[in-house]
């Protein structure tokens, strides 16, 4: 997915008739790295590490040659930075991405990847502006919204300690980010799930809206156990709203063996929940 976004950043790679020789070279390299990564994922634990290392070095060599001949090719620096990150060379990857950003400050994927590197390096306050910049450049890319939401919730304490964010502002930005990601990618179940889950992260959640989110998600769930998992979440929300009868009815439909532990915890809560409906 990220490689596809990177290719879209280069106009020449969107129209074959407009490709330069450098564009074609980059396309070939990116195709090679995509195939290599796909094959590595397919082989899993059976991966021939030496063969992978040899091919990875060959790809790196091709990038170095391309950049030597085209020192101002921003998208090539971005693609190389992405590749270096995938093979565990984070410091070198960040350097390439910074060079790409210097040459062309309007590549959203570069902003996003720089944000990722800073977040992984324990610098969430520095990462946030890059994620926000990526969203401004590509407001309809769901991944960027999702990653901003993830950063805000995972590093909440650091944002609050900085004094630059209030809890209300942080919650609003985080919740909106997950909501927008789910809206933009309705077929991405994990985005919709994280949006529904984000109600739990709010200081002052709208439980009625949360119940609607989990109920809608149940309709999208592809398997029985996933649908029943959504029902457990909905039952939990019903308990928070004091809807005991609704919660009880939902719990009665959960019969998957792997969910019985969670079900019993909610049944115990049911006995302690005052009825409001």
Short mmCIF file of C-alpha atoms in Angstrom, two decimals:
data_model
loop_
_atom_site.label_atom_id
_atom_site.label_comp_id
_atom_site.label_asym_id
_atom_site.label_seq_id
_atom_site.Cartn_x
_atom_site.Cartn_y
_atom_site.Cartn_z
CA UNK A 1 0.00 0.00 0.00
CA UNK A 2 2.75 2.45 0.91
CA UNK A 3 4.65 1.64 -2.29
CA UNK A 4 1.52 2.38 -4.31
CA UNK A 5 1.17 5.74 -2.57
CA UNK A 6 4.79 6.50 -3.33
CA UNK A 7 4.38 5.78 -7.02
CA UNK A 8 1.38 8.09 -7.14
CA UNK A 9 3.64 10.87 -5.88
CA UNK A 10 5.55 10.78 -9.15
CA UNK A 11 3.56 12.13 -12.11
CA UNK A 12 5.78 10.35 -14.60
CA UNK A 13 4.92 7.00 -13.10
CA UNK A 14 1.20 7.62 -13.58
CA UNK A 15 1.47 8.13 -17.33
CA UNK A 16 3.76 5.83 -19.26
CA UNK A 17 3.96 8.22 -22.22
CA UNK A 18 5.45 10.87 -19.95
CA UNK A 19 8.09 8.68 -18.32
CA UNK A 20 11.72 9.66 -18.37
CA UNK A 21 14.52 7.12 -18.26
CA UNK A 22 14.91 7.85 -14.54
CA UNK A 23 11.18 7.22 -14.01
CA UNK A 24 11.42 3.86 -15.75
CA UNK A 25 14.47 2.90 -13.73
CA UNK A 26 12.70 3.76 -10.49
CA UNK A 27 9.63 1.80 -11.54
CA UNK A 28 11.77 -1.29 -12.20
CA UNK A 29 13.52 -0.99 -8.84
CA UNK A 30 10.25 -0.52 -6.97
CA UNK A 31 8.74 -3.52 -8.76
CA UNK A 32 11.74 -5.62 -7.73
CA UNK A 33 11.54 -4.60 -4.09
CA UNK A 34 7.79 -5.17 -4.01
CA UNK A 35 8.25 -8.68 -5.42
CA UNK A 36 11.09 -9.43 -3.01
CA UNK A 37 9.10 -8.29 0.02
CA UNK A 38 6.05 -10.26 -1.12
CA UNK A 39 8.13 -13.41 -1.58
CA UNK A 40 9.79 -12.94 1.81
CA UNK A 41 6.39 -12.62 3.46
CA UNK A 42 5.21 -15.74 1.65
CA UNK A 43 8.21 -17.81 2.77
CA UNK A 44 8.05 -16.64 6.38
CA UNK A 45 10.34 -18.67 8.63
CA UNK A 46 11.59 -20.64 5.61
CA UNK A 47 13.11 -17.54 4.03
CA UNK A 48 16.63 -17.99 2.67
CA UNK A 49 18.28 -15.11 4.53
CA UNK A 50 21.45 -15.13 2.44
CA UNK A 51 19.53 -15.01 -0.85
CA UNK A 52 17.34 -12.22 0.52
CA UNK A 53 20.40 -10.26 1.65
CA UNK A 54 22.02 -10.60 -1.76
CA UNK A 55 18.93 -9.35 -3.57
CA UNK A 56 18.46 -6.54 -1.05
CA UNK A 57 22.03 -5.38 -1.63
CA UNK A 58 21.43 -5.47 -5.38
CA UNK A 59 18.37 -3.25 -4.98
CA UNK A 60 20.34 -0.83 -2.79
CA UNK A 61 23.09 -0.72 -5.44
CA UNK A 62 20.53 0.14 -8.12
CA UNK A 63 19.17 2.96 -5.96
CA UNK A 64 22.66 4.34 -5.38
CA UNK A 65 23.35 4.29 -9.12
CA UNK A 66 20.03 5.94 -9.93
CA UNK A 67 20.62 8.71 -7.40
CA UNK A 68 24.20 9.23 -8.51
CA UNK A 69 22.91 9.93 -12.01
CA UNK A 70 19.85 11.86 -10.78
CA UNK A 71 20.87 13.69 -7.58
CA UNK A 72 17.68 15.78 -7.44
CA UNK A 73 15.18 12.93 -7.92
CA UNK A 74 13.08 13.40 -4.78
CA UNK A 75 10.81 10.40 -5.28
CA UNK A 76 13.79 8.09 -5.72
CA UNK A 77 15.18 9.27 -2.38
CA UNK A 78 11.75 8.61 -0.87
CA UNK A 79 11.55 5.11 -2.34
CA UNK A 80 15.09 4.33 -1.20
CA UNK A 81 14.27 5.59 2.27
CA UNK A 82 11.21 3.36 2.39
CA UNK A 83 13.32 0.39 1.28
CA UNK A 84 16.05 1.01 3.84
CA UNK A 85 13.41 1.16 6.54
CA UNK A 86 12.02 -2.20 5.45
CA UNK A 87 15.44 -3.86 5.74
CA UNK A 88 16.13 -2.48 9.20
CA UNK A 89 18.35 0.51 8.39
CA UNK A 90 16.26 3.13 10.18
CA UNK A 91 18.94 5.82 10.49
CA UNK A 92 19.87 5.62 6.83
CA UNK A 93 16.19 5.53 5.87
CA UNK A 94 15.48 8.74 7.78
CA UNK A 95 18.40 10.47 6.05
CA UNK A 96 17.03 9.57 2.63
CA UNK A 97 13.54 10.71 3.57
CA UNK A 98 14.86 14.02 4.87
CA UNK A 99 16.70 14.52 1.58
CA UNK A 100 13.51 13.77 -0.34
CA UNK A 101 11.61 16.25 1.83
CA UNK A 102 14.27 18.89 1.22
CA UNK A 103 14.03 18.43 -2.54
CA UNK A 104 10.24 18.27 -2.63
CA UNK A 105 8.27 19.25 0.49
CA UNK A 106 4.98 18.18 -1.08
CA UNK A 107 5.22 14.38 -1.06
CA UNK A 108 2.71 13.22 1.57
CA UNK A 109 4.19 9.74 1.95
CA UNK A 110 7.55 11.26 2.85
CA UNK A 111 5.91 13.32 5.60
CA UNK A 112 4.13 10.22 6.86
CA UNK A 113 7.27 8.08 6.88
CA UNK A 114 9.27 10.76 8.66
CA UNK A 115 6.50 10.86 11.24
CA UNK A 116 6.78 7.09 11.62
CA UNK A 117 10.53 7.25 12.16
CA UNK A 118 10.22 9.97 14.79
CA UNK A 119 7.40 8.12 16.56
CA UNK A 120 9.42 4.89 16.61
CA UNK A 121 12.38 6.89 17.92
CA UNK A 122 10.29 8.02 20.89
CA UNK A 123 9.69 11.56 19.63
CA UNK A 124 5.90 11.83 19.26
CA UNK A 125 5.77 15.62 19.62
CA UNK A 126 8.12 15.96 16.66
CA UNK A 127 6.28 13.25 14.73
CA UNK A 128 2.82 14.85 14.94
CA UNK A 129 3.52 17.83 12.62
CA UNK A 130 4.71 15.43 9.91
CA UNK A 131 1.56 13.31 10.15
CA UNK A 132 -0.58 16.46 10.08
CA UNK A 133 1.36 17.75 7.06
CA UNK A 134 0.77 14.44 5.25
CA UNK A 135 -2.97 14.78 5.89
CA UNK A 136 -3.01 18.36 4.58
CA UNK A 137 -1.27 17.21 1.38
CA UNK A 138 -3.48 14.13 0.92
CA UNK A 139 -6.63 14.61 3.00
CA UNK A 140 -8.38 11.63 1.42
CA UNK A 141 -5.71 9.05 2.27
CA UNK A 142 -7.13 7.04 5.20
CA UNK A 143 -3.77 5.65 6.32
CA UNK A 144 -2.49 9.09 7.31
CA UNK A 145 -5.53 9.80 9.48
CA UNK A 146 -5.23 6.37 11.08
CA UNK A 147 -1.57 6.86 11.94
CA UNK A 148 -2.19 10.29 13.45
CA UNK A 149 -4.93 8.84 15.64
CA UNK A 150 -2.63 6.02 16.72
CA UNK A 151 0.14 8.45 17.64
CA UNK A 152 -2.17 10.68 19.67
CA UNK A 153 -3.58 7.85 21.75
CA UNK A 154 -0.33 5.96 22.27
CA UNK A 155 1.62 9.06 23.32
CA UNK A 156 -1.25 10.81 25.09
CA UNK A 157 0.68 11.49 28.29
CA UNK A 158 3.56 13.12 26.47
CA UNK A 159 1.24 15.39 24.50
CA UNK A 160 -0.56 16.42 27.67
CA UNK A 161 2.69 17.03 29.57
CA UNK A 162 3.88 19.34 26.79
CA UNK A 163 1.14 21.81 27.69
CA UNK A 164 0.36 22.28 23.99
CA UNK A 165 -2.66 19.97 24.10
CA UNK A 166 -5.62 19.77 26.46
CA UNK A 167 -7.29 16.42 27.05
CA UNK A 168 -10.41 17.64 25.24
CA UNK A 169 -8.42 18.81 22.20
CA UNK A 170 -6.39 15.61 22.11
CA UNK A 171 -9.47 13.41 22.39
CA UNK A 172 -11.25 15.32 19.65
CA UNK A 173 -8.28 15.10 17.27
CA UNK A 174 -7.68 11.40 17.98
CA UNK A 175 -11.34 10.42 17.64
CA UNK A 176 -11.78 12.48 14.47
CA UNK A 177 -8.69 10.88 12.93
CA UNK A 178 -9.97 7.34 13.45
CA UNK A 179 -13.46 8.33 12.31
CA UNK A 180 -12.10 9.90 9.13
CA UNK A 181 -9.96 6.85 8.37
CA UNK A 182 -13.01 4.61 8.70
CA UNK A 183 -15.08 6.93 6.50
CA UNK A 184 -12.47 7.07 3.76
CA UNK A 185 -11.86 3.32 3.72
CA UNK A 186 -15.22 1.64 4.41
CA UNK A 187 -13.84 -1.71 3.26
CA UNK A 188 -10.97 -1.66 5.77
CA UNK A 189 -12.47 -3.53 8.70
CA UNK A 190 -9.53 -2.72 10.97
CA UNK A 191 -10.09 1.02 10.51
CA UNK A 192 -13.75 0.75 11.46
CA UNK A 193 -12.84 -1.45 14.43
CA UNK A 194 -10.28 1.06 15.71
CA UNK A 195 -12.80 3.88 15.37
CA UNK A 196 -15.35 1.97 17.45
CA UNK A 197 -12.63 1.07 19.94
CA UNK A 198 -11.56 4.72 20.23
CA UNK A 199 -14.66 5.53 22.28
CA UNK A 200 -12.99 3.66 25.15
CA UNK A 201 -10.02 6.04 24.86
CA UNK A 202 -12.11 9.17 25.37
CA UNK A 203 -12.35 10.93 28.71
CA UNK A 204 -16.01 11.74 28.02
CA UNK A 205 -17.30 9.18 25.52
CA UNK A 206 -20.66 9.35 23.79
CA UNK A 207 -21.77 5.82 24.62
CA UNK A 208 -24.88 6.04 22.43
CA UNK A 209 -22.68 6.79 19.42
CA UNK A 210 -20.34 3.99 20.50
CA UNK A 211 -23.21 1.52 20.57
CA UNK A 212 -24.17 2.50 17.03
CA UNK A 213 -20.56 2.05 15.89
CA UNK A 214 -20.26 -1.46 17.33
CA UNK A 215 -23.67 -2.46 15.98
CA UNK A 216 -22.71 -1.25 12.50
CA UNK A 217 -19.40 -3.08 12.75
CA UNK A 218 -21.15 -6.36 13.51
CA UNK A 219 -22.80 -6.18 10.09
CA UNK A 220 -19.37 -5.91 8.45
CA UNK A 221 -17.70 -8.70 10.44
CA UNK A 222 -16.87 -11.61 8.10
CA UNK A 223 -16.84 -14.48 10.62
CA UNK A 224 -19.10 -15.73 13.39
CA UNK A 225 -16.51 -15.21 16.12
CA UNK A 226 -15.88 -11.65 14.95
CA UNK A 227 -19.60 -10.88 14.88
CA UNK A 228 -19.97 -12.24 18.39
CA UNK A 229 -16.95 -10.20 19.50
CA UNK A 230 -18.73 -7.08 18.25
CA UNK A 231 -21.77 -8.18 20.25
CA UNK A 232 -19.67 -8.40 23.41
CA UNK A 233 -18.51 -4.84 22.85
CA UNK A 234 -22.10 -3.73 22.27
CA UNK A 235 -23.17 -5.51 25.47
CA UNK A 236 -20.38 -3.76 27.37
CA UNK A 237 -21.59 -0.39 26.08
CA UNK A 238 -25.17 -1.27 27.03
CA UNK A 239 -24.00 -1.91 30.59
CA UNK A 240 -22.35 1.51 30.68
CA UNK A 241 -25.68 2.99 29.55
CA UNK A 242 -27.64 0.97 32.09
CA UNK A 243 -29.42 -0.98 29.35
CA UNK A 244 -29.41 -4.27 31.25
CA UNK A 245 -32.09 -6.04 29.23
CA UNK A 246 -30.40 -5.16 25.95
CA UNK A 247 -27.03 -6.33 27.28
CA UNK A 248 -28.54 -9.58 28.57
CA UNK A 249 -30.14 -10.28 25.19
CA UNK A 250 -26.86 -9.70 23.38
CA UNK A 251 -24.87 -11.90 25.76
CA UNK A 252 -27.36 -14.73 25.29
CA UNK A 253 -26.37 -14.93 21.61
CA UNK A 254 -22.63 -15.39 22.30
CA UNK A 255 -21.80 -19.10 22.19
CA UNK A 256 -18.28 -19.20 20.71
CA UNK A 257 -15.99 -21.15 23.05
CA UNK A 258 -13.15 -18.65 22.74
CA UNK A 259 -15.35 -15.80 23.94
CA UNK A 260 -16.80 -17.39 27.06
CA UNK A 261 -14.27 -15.79 29.42
CA UNK A 262 -15.17 -12.29 28.26
CA UNK A 263 -18.85 -13.19 28.30
CA UNK A 264 -18.73 -14.34 31.92
CA UNK A 265 -17.02 -11.12 33.00
CA UNK A 266 -19.84 -9.12 31.44
CA UNK A 267 -22.46 -11.38 33.01
CA UNK A 268 -20.86 -10.63 36.39
CA UNK A 269 -21.04 -6.91 35.64
CA UNK A 270 -24.66 -7.33 34.57
CA UNK A 271 -25.63 -8.37 38.09
CA UNK A 272 -24.04 -5.21 39.50
CA UNK A 273 -25.44 -2.75 36.95
CA UNK A 274 -28.47 -0.66 37.95
CA UNK A 275 -31.23 -0.66 35.38
CA UNK A 276 -31.91 2.63 33.56
CA UNK A 277 -34.09 1.48 30.68
#
